[in-house]
Coordinates of C-alpha atoms in Angstrom, one line a residue:
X3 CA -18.7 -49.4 -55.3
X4 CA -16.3 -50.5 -58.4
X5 CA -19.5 -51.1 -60.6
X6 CA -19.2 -49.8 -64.3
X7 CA -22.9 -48.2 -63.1
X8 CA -21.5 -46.7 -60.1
X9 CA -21.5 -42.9 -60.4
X10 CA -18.2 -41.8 -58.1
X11 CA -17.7 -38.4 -56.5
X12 CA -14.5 -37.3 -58.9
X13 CA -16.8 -38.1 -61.9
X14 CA -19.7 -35.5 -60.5
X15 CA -17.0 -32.8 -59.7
X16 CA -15.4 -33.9 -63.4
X17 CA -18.7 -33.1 -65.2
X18 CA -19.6 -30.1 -64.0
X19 CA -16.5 -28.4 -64.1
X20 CA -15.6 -29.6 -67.4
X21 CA -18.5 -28.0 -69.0
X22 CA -18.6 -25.0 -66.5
X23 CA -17.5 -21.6 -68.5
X24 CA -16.6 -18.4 -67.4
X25 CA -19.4 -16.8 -69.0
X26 CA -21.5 -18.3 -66.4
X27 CA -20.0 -18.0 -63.3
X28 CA -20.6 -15.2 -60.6
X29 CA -19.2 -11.9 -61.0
X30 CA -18.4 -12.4 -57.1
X31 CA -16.3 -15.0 -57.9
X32 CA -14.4 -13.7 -60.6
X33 CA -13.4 -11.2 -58.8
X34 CA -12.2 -13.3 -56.0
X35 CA -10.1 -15.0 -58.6
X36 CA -8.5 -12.3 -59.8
X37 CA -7.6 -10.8 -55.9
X38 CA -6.2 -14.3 -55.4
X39 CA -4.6 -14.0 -58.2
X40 CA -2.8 -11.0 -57.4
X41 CA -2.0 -11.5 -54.4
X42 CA -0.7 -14.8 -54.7
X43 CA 1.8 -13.6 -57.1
X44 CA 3.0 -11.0 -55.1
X45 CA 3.4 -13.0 -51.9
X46 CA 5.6 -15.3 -54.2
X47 CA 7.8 -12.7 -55.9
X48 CA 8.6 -11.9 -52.1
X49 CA 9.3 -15.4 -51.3
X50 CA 11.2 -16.5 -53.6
X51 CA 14.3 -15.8 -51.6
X52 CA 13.2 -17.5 -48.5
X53 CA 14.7 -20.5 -47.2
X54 CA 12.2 -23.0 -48.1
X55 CA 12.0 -21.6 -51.8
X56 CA 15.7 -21.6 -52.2
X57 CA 16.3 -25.3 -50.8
X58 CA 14.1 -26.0 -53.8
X59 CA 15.7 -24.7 -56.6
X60 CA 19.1 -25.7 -55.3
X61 CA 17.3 -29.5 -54.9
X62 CA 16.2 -28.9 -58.4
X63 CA 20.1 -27.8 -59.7
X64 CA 22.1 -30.2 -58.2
X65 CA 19.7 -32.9 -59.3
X66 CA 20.0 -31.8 -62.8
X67 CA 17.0 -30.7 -63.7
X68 CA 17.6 -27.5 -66.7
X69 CA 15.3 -25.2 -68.0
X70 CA 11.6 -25.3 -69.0
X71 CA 8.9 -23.3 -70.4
X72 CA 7.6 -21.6 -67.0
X73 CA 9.4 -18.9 -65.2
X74 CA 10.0 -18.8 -61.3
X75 CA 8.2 -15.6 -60.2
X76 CA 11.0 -13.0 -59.5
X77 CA 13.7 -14.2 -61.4
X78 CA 15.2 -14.9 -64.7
X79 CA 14.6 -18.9 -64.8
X80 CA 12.8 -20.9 -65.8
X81 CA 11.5 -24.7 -65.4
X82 CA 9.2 -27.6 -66.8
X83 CA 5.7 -26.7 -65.2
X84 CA 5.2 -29.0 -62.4
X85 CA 8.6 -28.2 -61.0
X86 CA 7.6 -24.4 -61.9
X87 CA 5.0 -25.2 -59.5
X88 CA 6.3 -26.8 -56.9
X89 CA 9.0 -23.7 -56.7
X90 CA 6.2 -20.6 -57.4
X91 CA 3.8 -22.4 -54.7
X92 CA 6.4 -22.7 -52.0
X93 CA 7.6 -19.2 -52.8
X94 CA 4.1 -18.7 -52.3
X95 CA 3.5 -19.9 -48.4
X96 CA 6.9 -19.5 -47.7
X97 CA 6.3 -16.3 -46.0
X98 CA 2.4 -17.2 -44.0
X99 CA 1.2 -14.2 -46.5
X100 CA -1.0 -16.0 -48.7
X101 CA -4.5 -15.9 -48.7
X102 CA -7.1 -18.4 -47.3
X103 CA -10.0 -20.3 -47.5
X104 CA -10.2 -23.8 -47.7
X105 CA -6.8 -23.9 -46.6
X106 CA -4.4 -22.2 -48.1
X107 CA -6.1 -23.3 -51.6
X108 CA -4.3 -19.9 -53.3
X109 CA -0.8 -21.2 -52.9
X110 CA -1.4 -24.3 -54.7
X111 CA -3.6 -23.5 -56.9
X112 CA -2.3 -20.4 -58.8
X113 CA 1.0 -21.4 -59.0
X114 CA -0.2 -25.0 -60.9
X115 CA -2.6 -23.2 -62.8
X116 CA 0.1 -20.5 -64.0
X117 CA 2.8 -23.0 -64.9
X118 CA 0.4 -24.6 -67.2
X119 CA -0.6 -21.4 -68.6
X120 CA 2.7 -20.9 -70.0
X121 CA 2.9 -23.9 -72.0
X122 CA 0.2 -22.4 -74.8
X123 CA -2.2 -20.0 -75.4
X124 CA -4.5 -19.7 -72.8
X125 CA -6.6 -16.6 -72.2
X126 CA -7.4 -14.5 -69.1
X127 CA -11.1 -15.7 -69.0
X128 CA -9.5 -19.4 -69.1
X129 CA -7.2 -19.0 -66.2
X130 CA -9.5 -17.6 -63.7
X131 CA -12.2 -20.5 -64.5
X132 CA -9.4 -22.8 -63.8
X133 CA -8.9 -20.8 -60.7
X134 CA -12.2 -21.0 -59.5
X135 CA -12.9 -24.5 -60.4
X136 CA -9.0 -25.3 -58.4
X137 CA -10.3 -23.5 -55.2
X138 CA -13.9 -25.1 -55.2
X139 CA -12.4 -28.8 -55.7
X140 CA -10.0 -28.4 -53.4
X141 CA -12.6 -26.9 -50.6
X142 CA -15.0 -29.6 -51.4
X143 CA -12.8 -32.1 -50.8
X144 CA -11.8 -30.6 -47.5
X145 CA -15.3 -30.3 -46.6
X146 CA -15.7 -34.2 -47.2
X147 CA -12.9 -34.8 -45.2
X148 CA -15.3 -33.3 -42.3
X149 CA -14.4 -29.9 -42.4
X150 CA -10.9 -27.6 -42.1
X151 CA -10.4 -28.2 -38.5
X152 CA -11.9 -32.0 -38.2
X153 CA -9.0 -33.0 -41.2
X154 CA -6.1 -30.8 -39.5
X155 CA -6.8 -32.0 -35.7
X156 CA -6.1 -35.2 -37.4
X157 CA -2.6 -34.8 -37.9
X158 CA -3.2 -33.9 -41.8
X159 CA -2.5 -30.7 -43.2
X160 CA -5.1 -29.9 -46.0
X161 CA -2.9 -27.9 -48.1
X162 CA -1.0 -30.7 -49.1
X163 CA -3.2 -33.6 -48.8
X164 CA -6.4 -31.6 -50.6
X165 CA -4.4 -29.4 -52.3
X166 CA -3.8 -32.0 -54.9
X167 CA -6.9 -32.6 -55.9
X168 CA -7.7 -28.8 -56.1
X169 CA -3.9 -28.4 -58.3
X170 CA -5.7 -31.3 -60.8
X171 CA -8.8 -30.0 -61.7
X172 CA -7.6 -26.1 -62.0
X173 CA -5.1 -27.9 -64.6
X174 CA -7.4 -30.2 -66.0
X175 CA -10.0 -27.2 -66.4
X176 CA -7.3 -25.4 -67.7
X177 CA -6.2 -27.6 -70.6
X178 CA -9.8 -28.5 -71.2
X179 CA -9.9 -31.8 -70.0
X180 CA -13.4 -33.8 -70.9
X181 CA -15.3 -35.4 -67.9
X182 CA -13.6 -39.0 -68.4
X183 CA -9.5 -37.5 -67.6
X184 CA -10.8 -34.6 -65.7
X185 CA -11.7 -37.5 -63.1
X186 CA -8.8 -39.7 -64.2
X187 CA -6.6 -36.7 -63.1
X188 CA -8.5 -35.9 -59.7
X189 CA -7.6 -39.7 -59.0
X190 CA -4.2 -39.9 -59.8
X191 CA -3.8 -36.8 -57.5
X192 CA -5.6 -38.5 -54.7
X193 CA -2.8 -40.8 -55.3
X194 CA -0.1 -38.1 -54.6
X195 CA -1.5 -36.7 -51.5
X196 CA 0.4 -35.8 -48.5
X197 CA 1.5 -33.5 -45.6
X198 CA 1.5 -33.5 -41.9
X199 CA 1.9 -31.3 -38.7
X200 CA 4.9 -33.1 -37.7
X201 CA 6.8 -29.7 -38.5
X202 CA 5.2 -28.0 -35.3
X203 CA 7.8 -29.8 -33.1
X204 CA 10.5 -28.4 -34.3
X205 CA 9.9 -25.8 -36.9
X206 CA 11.0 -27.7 -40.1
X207 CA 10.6 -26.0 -43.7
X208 CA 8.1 -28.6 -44.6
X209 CA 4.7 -26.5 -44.0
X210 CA 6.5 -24.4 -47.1
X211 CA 6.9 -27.0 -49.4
X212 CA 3.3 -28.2 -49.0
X213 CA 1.9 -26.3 -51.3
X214 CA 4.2 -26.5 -54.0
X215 CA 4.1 -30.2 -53.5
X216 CA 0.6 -30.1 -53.8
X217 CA 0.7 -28.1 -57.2
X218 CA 3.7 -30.0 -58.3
X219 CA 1.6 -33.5 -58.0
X220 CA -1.7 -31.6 -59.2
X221 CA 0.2 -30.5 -62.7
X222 CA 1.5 -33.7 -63.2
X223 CA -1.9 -35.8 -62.7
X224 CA -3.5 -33.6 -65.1
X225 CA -0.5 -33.7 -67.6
X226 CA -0.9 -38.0 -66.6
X227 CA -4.7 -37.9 -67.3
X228 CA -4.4 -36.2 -70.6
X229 CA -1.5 -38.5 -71.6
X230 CA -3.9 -41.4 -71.1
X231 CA -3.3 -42.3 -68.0
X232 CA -6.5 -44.0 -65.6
X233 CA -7.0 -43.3 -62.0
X234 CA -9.1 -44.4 -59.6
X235 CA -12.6 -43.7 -59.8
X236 CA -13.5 -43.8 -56.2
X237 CA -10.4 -42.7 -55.4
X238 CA -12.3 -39.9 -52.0
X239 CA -14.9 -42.6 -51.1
X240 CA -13.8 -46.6 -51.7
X241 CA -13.8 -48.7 -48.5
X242 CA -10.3 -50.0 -48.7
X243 CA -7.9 -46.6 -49.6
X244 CA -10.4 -44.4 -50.5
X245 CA -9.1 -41.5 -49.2
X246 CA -12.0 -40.0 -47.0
X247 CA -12.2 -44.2 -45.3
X248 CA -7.8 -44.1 -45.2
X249 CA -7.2 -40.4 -43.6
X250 CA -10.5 -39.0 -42.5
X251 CA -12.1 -42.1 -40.6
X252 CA -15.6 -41.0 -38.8
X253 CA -14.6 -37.5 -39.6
X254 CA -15.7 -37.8 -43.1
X255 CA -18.7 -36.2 -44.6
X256 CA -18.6 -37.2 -48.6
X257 CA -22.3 -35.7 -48.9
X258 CA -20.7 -32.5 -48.6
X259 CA -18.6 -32.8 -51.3
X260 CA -21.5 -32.4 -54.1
X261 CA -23.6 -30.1 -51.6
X262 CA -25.1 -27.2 -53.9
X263 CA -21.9 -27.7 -56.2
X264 CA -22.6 -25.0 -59.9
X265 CA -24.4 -23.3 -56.9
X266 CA -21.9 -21.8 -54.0
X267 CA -18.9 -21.2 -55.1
X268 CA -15.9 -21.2 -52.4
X269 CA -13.8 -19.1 -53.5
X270 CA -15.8 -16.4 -52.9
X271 CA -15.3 -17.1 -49.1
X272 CA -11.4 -17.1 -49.6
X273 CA -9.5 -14.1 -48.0
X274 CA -6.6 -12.2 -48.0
X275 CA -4.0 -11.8 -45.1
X276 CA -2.8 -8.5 -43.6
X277 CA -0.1 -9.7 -41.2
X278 CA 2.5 -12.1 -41.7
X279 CA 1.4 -14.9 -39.2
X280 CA -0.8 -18.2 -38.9
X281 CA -4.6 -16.9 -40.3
X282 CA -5.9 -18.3 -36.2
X283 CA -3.9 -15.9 -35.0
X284 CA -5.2 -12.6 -36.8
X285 CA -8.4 -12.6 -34.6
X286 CA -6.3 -12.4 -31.5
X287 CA -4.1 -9.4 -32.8
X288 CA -7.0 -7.4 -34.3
X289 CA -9.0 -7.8 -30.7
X290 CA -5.0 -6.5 -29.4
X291 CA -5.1 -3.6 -31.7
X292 CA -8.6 -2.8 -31.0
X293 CA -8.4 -2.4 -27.4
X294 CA -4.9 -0.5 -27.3
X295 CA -6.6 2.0 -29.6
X296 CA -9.9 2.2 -28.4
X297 CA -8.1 3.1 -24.6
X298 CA -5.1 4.4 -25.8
X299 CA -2.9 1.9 -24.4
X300 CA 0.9 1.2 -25.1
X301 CA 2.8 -1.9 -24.5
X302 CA 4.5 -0.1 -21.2
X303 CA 1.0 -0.2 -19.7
X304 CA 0.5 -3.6 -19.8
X305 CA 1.3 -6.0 -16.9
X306 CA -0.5 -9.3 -18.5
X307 CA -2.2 -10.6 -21.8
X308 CA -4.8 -13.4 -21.4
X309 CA -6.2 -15.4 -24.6
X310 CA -9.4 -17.5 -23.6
X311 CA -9.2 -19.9 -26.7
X312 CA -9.7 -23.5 -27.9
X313 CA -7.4 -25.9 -27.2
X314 CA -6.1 -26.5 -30.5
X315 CA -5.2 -23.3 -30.5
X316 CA -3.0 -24.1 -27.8
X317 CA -1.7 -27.0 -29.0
X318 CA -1.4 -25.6 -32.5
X319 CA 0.0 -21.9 -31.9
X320 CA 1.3 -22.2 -27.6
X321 CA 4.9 -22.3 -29.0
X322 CA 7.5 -20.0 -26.5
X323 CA 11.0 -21.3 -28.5
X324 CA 11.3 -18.9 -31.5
X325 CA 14.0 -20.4 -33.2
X326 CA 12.5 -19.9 -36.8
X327 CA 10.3 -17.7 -39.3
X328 CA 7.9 -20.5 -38.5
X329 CA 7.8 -20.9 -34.7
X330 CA 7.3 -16.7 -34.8
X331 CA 4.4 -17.0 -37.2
X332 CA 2.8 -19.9 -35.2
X333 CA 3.1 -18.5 -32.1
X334 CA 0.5 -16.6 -30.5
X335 CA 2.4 -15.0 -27.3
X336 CA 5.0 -14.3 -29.4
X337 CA 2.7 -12.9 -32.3
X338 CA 0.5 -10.9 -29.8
X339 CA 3.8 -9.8 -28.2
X340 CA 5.8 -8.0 -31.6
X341 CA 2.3 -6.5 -32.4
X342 CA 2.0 -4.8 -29.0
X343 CA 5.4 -3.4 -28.8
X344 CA 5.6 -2.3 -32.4
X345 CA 2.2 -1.8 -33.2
X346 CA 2.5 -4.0 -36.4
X347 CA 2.4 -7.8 -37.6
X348 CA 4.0 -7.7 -41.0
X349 CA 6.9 -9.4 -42.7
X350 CA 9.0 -6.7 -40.7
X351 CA 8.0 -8.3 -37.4
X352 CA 8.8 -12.0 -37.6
X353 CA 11.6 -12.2 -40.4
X354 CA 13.9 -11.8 -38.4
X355 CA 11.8 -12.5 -35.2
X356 CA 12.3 -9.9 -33.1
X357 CA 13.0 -12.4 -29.9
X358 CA 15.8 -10.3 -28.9
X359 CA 13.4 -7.0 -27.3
X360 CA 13.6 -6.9 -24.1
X361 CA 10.3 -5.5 -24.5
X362 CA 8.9 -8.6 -26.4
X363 CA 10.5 -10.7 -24.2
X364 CA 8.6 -9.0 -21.4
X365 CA 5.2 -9.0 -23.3
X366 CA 5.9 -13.2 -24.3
X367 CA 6.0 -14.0 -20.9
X368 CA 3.3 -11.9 -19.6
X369 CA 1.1 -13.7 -22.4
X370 CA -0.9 -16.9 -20.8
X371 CA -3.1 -18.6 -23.3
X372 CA -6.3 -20.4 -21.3
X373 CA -8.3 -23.1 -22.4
X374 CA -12.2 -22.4 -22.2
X375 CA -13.3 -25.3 -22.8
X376 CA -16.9 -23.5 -23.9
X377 CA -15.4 -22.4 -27.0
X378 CA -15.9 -24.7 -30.1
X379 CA -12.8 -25.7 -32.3
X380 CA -12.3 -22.5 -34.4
X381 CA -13.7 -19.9 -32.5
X382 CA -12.1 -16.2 -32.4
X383 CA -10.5 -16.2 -28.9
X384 CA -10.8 -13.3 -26.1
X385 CA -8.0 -11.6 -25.7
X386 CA -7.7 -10.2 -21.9
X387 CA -5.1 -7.4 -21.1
X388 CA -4.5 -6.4 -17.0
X389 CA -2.9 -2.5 -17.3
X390 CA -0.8 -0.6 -14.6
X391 CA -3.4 1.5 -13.6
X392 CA -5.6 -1.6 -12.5
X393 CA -8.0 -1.6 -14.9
X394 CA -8.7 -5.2 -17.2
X395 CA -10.1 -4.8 -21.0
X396 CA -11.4 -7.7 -23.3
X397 CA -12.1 -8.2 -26.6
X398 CA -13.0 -10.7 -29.4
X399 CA -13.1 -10.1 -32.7
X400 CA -15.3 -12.3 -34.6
X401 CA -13.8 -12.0 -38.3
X402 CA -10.9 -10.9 -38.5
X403 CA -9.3 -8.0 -41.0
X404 CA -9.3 -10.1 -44.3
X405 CA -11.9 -12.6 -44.1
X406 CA -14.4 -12.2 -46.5
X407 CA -17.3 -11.1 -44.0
X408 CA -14.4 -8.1 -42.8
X409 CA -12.5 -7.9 -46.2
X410 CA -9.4 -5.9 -47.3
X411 CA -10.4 -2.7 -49.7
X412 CA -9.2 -3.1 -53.1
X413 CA -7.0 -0.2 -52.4
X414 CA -5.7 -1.9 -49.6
X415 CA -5.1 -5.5 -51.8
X416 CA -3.5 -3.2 -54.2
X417 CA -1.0 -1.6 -51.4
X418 CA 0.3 -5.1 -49.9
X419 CA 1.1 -6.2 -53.5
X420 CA 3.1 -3.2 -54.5
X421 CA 5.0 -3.8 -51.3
X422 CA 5.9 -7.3 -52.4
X423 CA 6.7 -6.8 -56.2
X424 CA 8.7 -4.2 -55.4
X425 CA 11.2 -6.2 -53.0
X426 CA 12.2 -7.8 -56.6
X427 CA 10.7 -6.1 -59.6
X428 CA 10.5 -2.6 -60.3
X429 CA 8.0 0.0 -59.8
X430 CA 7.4 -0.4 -63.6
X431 CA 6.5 -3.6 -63.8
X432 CA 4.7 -3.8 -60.0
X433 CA 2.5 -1.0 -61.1
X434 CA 1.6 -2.9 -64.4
X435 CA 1.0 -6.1 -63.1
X436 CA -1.4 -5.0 -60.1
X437 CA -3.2 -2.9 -63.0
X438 CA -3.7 -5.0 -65.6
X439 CA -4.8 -8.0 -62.8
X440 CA -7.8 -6.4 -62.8
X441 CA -8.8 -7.1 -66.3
X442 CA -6.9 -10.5 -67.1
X443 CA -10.4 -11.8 -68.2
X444 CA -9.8 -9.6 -71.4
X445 CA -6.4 -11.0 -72.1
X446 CA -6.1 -13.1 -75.1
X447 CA -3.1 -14.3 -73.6
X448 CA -2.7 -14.6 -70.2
X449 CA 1.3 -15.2 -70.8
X450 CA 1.8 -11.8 -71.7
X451 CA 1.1 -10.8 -68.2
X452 CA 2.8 -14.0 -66.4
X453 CA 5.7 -12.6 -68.4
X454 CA 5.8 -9.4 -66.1
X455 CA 6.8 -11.5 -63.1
X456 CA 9.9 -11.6 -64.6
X457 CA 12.7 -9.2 -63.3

């Protein structure tokens, strides 16, 4: 395994997206890149004010840390570029609005890759490769670690712990890294990695700051790598603290890390979210939606909501207390409850929760979440609603508004980010930064438009 002849899986990954160029990627994939990129920015500008984000700049004042070269989305300052990241990319998930796929891959990975950006000339066509190449690593990794739900049932939570490695080779790609420190950086970040679920109990600010730890650690293991700096090799797959060995156990899959790599691309099966909640619980609320308008239902005429899911759902999203932003957005009675009485699931919905409504209150605790045990880890749940009149109506909605097999329009994408921007920038700037998103791959610069997310 340590052999000089040894070919690890950091130093495949390495070569291939070293030498990958934007010229020969999909067109698919571009254009994921630059909805990601949009609407990662956006959801950040939002955030940026919330709790989570705010505890981080104040950690970052009173510890002394002064200005830098990358600006924190929304506002006037500015910071050195990991801690730009860490701030920008839990801004980012500090709201549950940020996109998806292999986690929540956007939030670290834009934020890392446009802290970086700021610290020379880098062009459009350069940041979305780095975006594309962030997303993949970080998916693949997660996919070697057995898979989304196999890594997360474990206690892990993959935006932290293989959010690094997708942080360092978006930055390593950026900065044009060759083969030999692209891997050095995916294995000092493999040495960075963290995050676990131990938030659910209580509702701590942690799941926020995941993300932003994740870019944070990715920026600086690139920054490391470039520097000089070696890491380990085998740092996903050696025996003693590998990392697929030390947190994934028989879960792991490594094959999968390399399968059909400069091939499928994941970012093209990245999404974006339309309410403000946990992604597992969108399927739930769109098979709400679709019955109440399909039999013109209102939340007076329902007596009882039944959700036949798995039980991780239940263990993950069965949460009655609503104490926090977070036990509202990872709470399926509760979620299922706000969107049937207000016939919405946005930010308006759940910050503040709207736990006071006697009419939510009613629809919480007329929501029973049942285990069927025939249902794999995963799968879109049934929602069942008993009505006044007698009658019971079911429905399961297999992807859910935003995934990439039921995406949002363009127009739609566009919408949601103008909502954002707006709560801090004006219609000015909003209107020029969703427009010239679009074509960032014809940017010389991409700094020039970073510079818009500045009040």
């Amino acid at each position: 395994m340590n052999s000089a002849a040894a070919h690890s899986l950091t130093e495949s990954l390495s070569e291939y997206w070293c030498s990958a160029t934007f010229r020969k990627l999909p067109a698919n994939a571009i254009r994921q890149a630059k909805r990601q990129l949009l609407d990662i920015v956006a959801v950040a500008v939002a955030g940026i004010e919330a709790d989570a984000a705010q505890a981080c700049r104040q950690a970052l004042a009173d510890a002394g840390i002064g200005s830098g070269s990358s600006c924190v989305f929304g506002t006037d300052s500015a910071l050195p570029p990991a801690l730009a990241a860490l701030v920008n990319g839990t801004a980012a998930h500090a709201l549950e609005l940020d996109g998806f796929g292999g986690g929540h891959a956007g939030a670290v990975v834009v934020p890392a890759v446009l802290a970086v950006a700021q610290t020379g000339r880098y062009s459009g066509e350069e940041v979305l490769t780095a975006i594309v190449a962030g997303f993949d690593v970080m998916s693949r990794v997660t996919e070697g670690a057995g898979g989304y739900r196999a890594h997360n049932d474990r206690g892990w939570h993959n935006t932290g712990t293989c959010g690094t490695f997708g942080a360092a080779a978006a930055v390593a790609r950026l900065m044009g890294l060759d083969a030999m420190r692209f891997a050095a950086a995916l294995g000092i970040a493999g040495t960075f990695t963290g995050g676990t679920w131990a938030y659910l109990a209580d509702g701590a600010m942690t799941k926020r700051v995941h993300s932003g730890k994740a870019a944070e650690a990715g920026v600086m293991a690139a920054f490391f790598a470039r520097a000089g700096m070696t890491g380990p090799r085998f740092v996903l797959e050696a025996p003693w603290g590998g990392f697929f060995p030390t947190y994934c156990g028989a879960d792991a899959r490594p094959e999968r890390v390399l399968a059909k790599l400069g091939e499928n691309f994941w970012i093209e099966r990245s999404g974006i979210k339309p309410y403000a909640c946990c992604r597992a619980i969108h399927s739930g609320i769109d098979a709400l939606f679709d019955l109440m308008a399909a039999h013109s239902v209102t939340a007076a005429d329902i007596v009882k909501i039944e959700v036949h899911c798995d039980e991780t759902a239940i263990r993950q999203l069965g949460g009655r207390r609503i104490d926090t932003l977070l036990d509202a957005q990872l709470s399926l009675p509760y979620s299922l409850a706000v969107a049937a009485a207000t016939q919405r699931a946005g930010l308006a919905q759940y910050s503040p929760p709207n736990v006071e409504d006697s009419e939510v209150q009613r629809l919480m605790r007329a929501t029973e979440l049942i285990w069927d045990r025939a249902l794999a880890t995963g799968a879109s749940p049934t929602v069942r609603i008993a009505l006044q009149d007698g009658r019971t109506l079911s429905r399961s909605v297999e992807f859910a508004k935003g995934a990439p097999e039921n995406p949002l329009t363009d127009d739609e994408l566009r919408a949601k980010a103008l909502q954002l921007l707006e709560l801090r920038l004006n219609r000015e700037r909003a209107e020029a930064l969703v427009r010239l998103a679009d074509r960032i791959e014809a940017s010389a610069d991409a700094g020039e438009w970073i510079a818009l997310l500045r009040p």
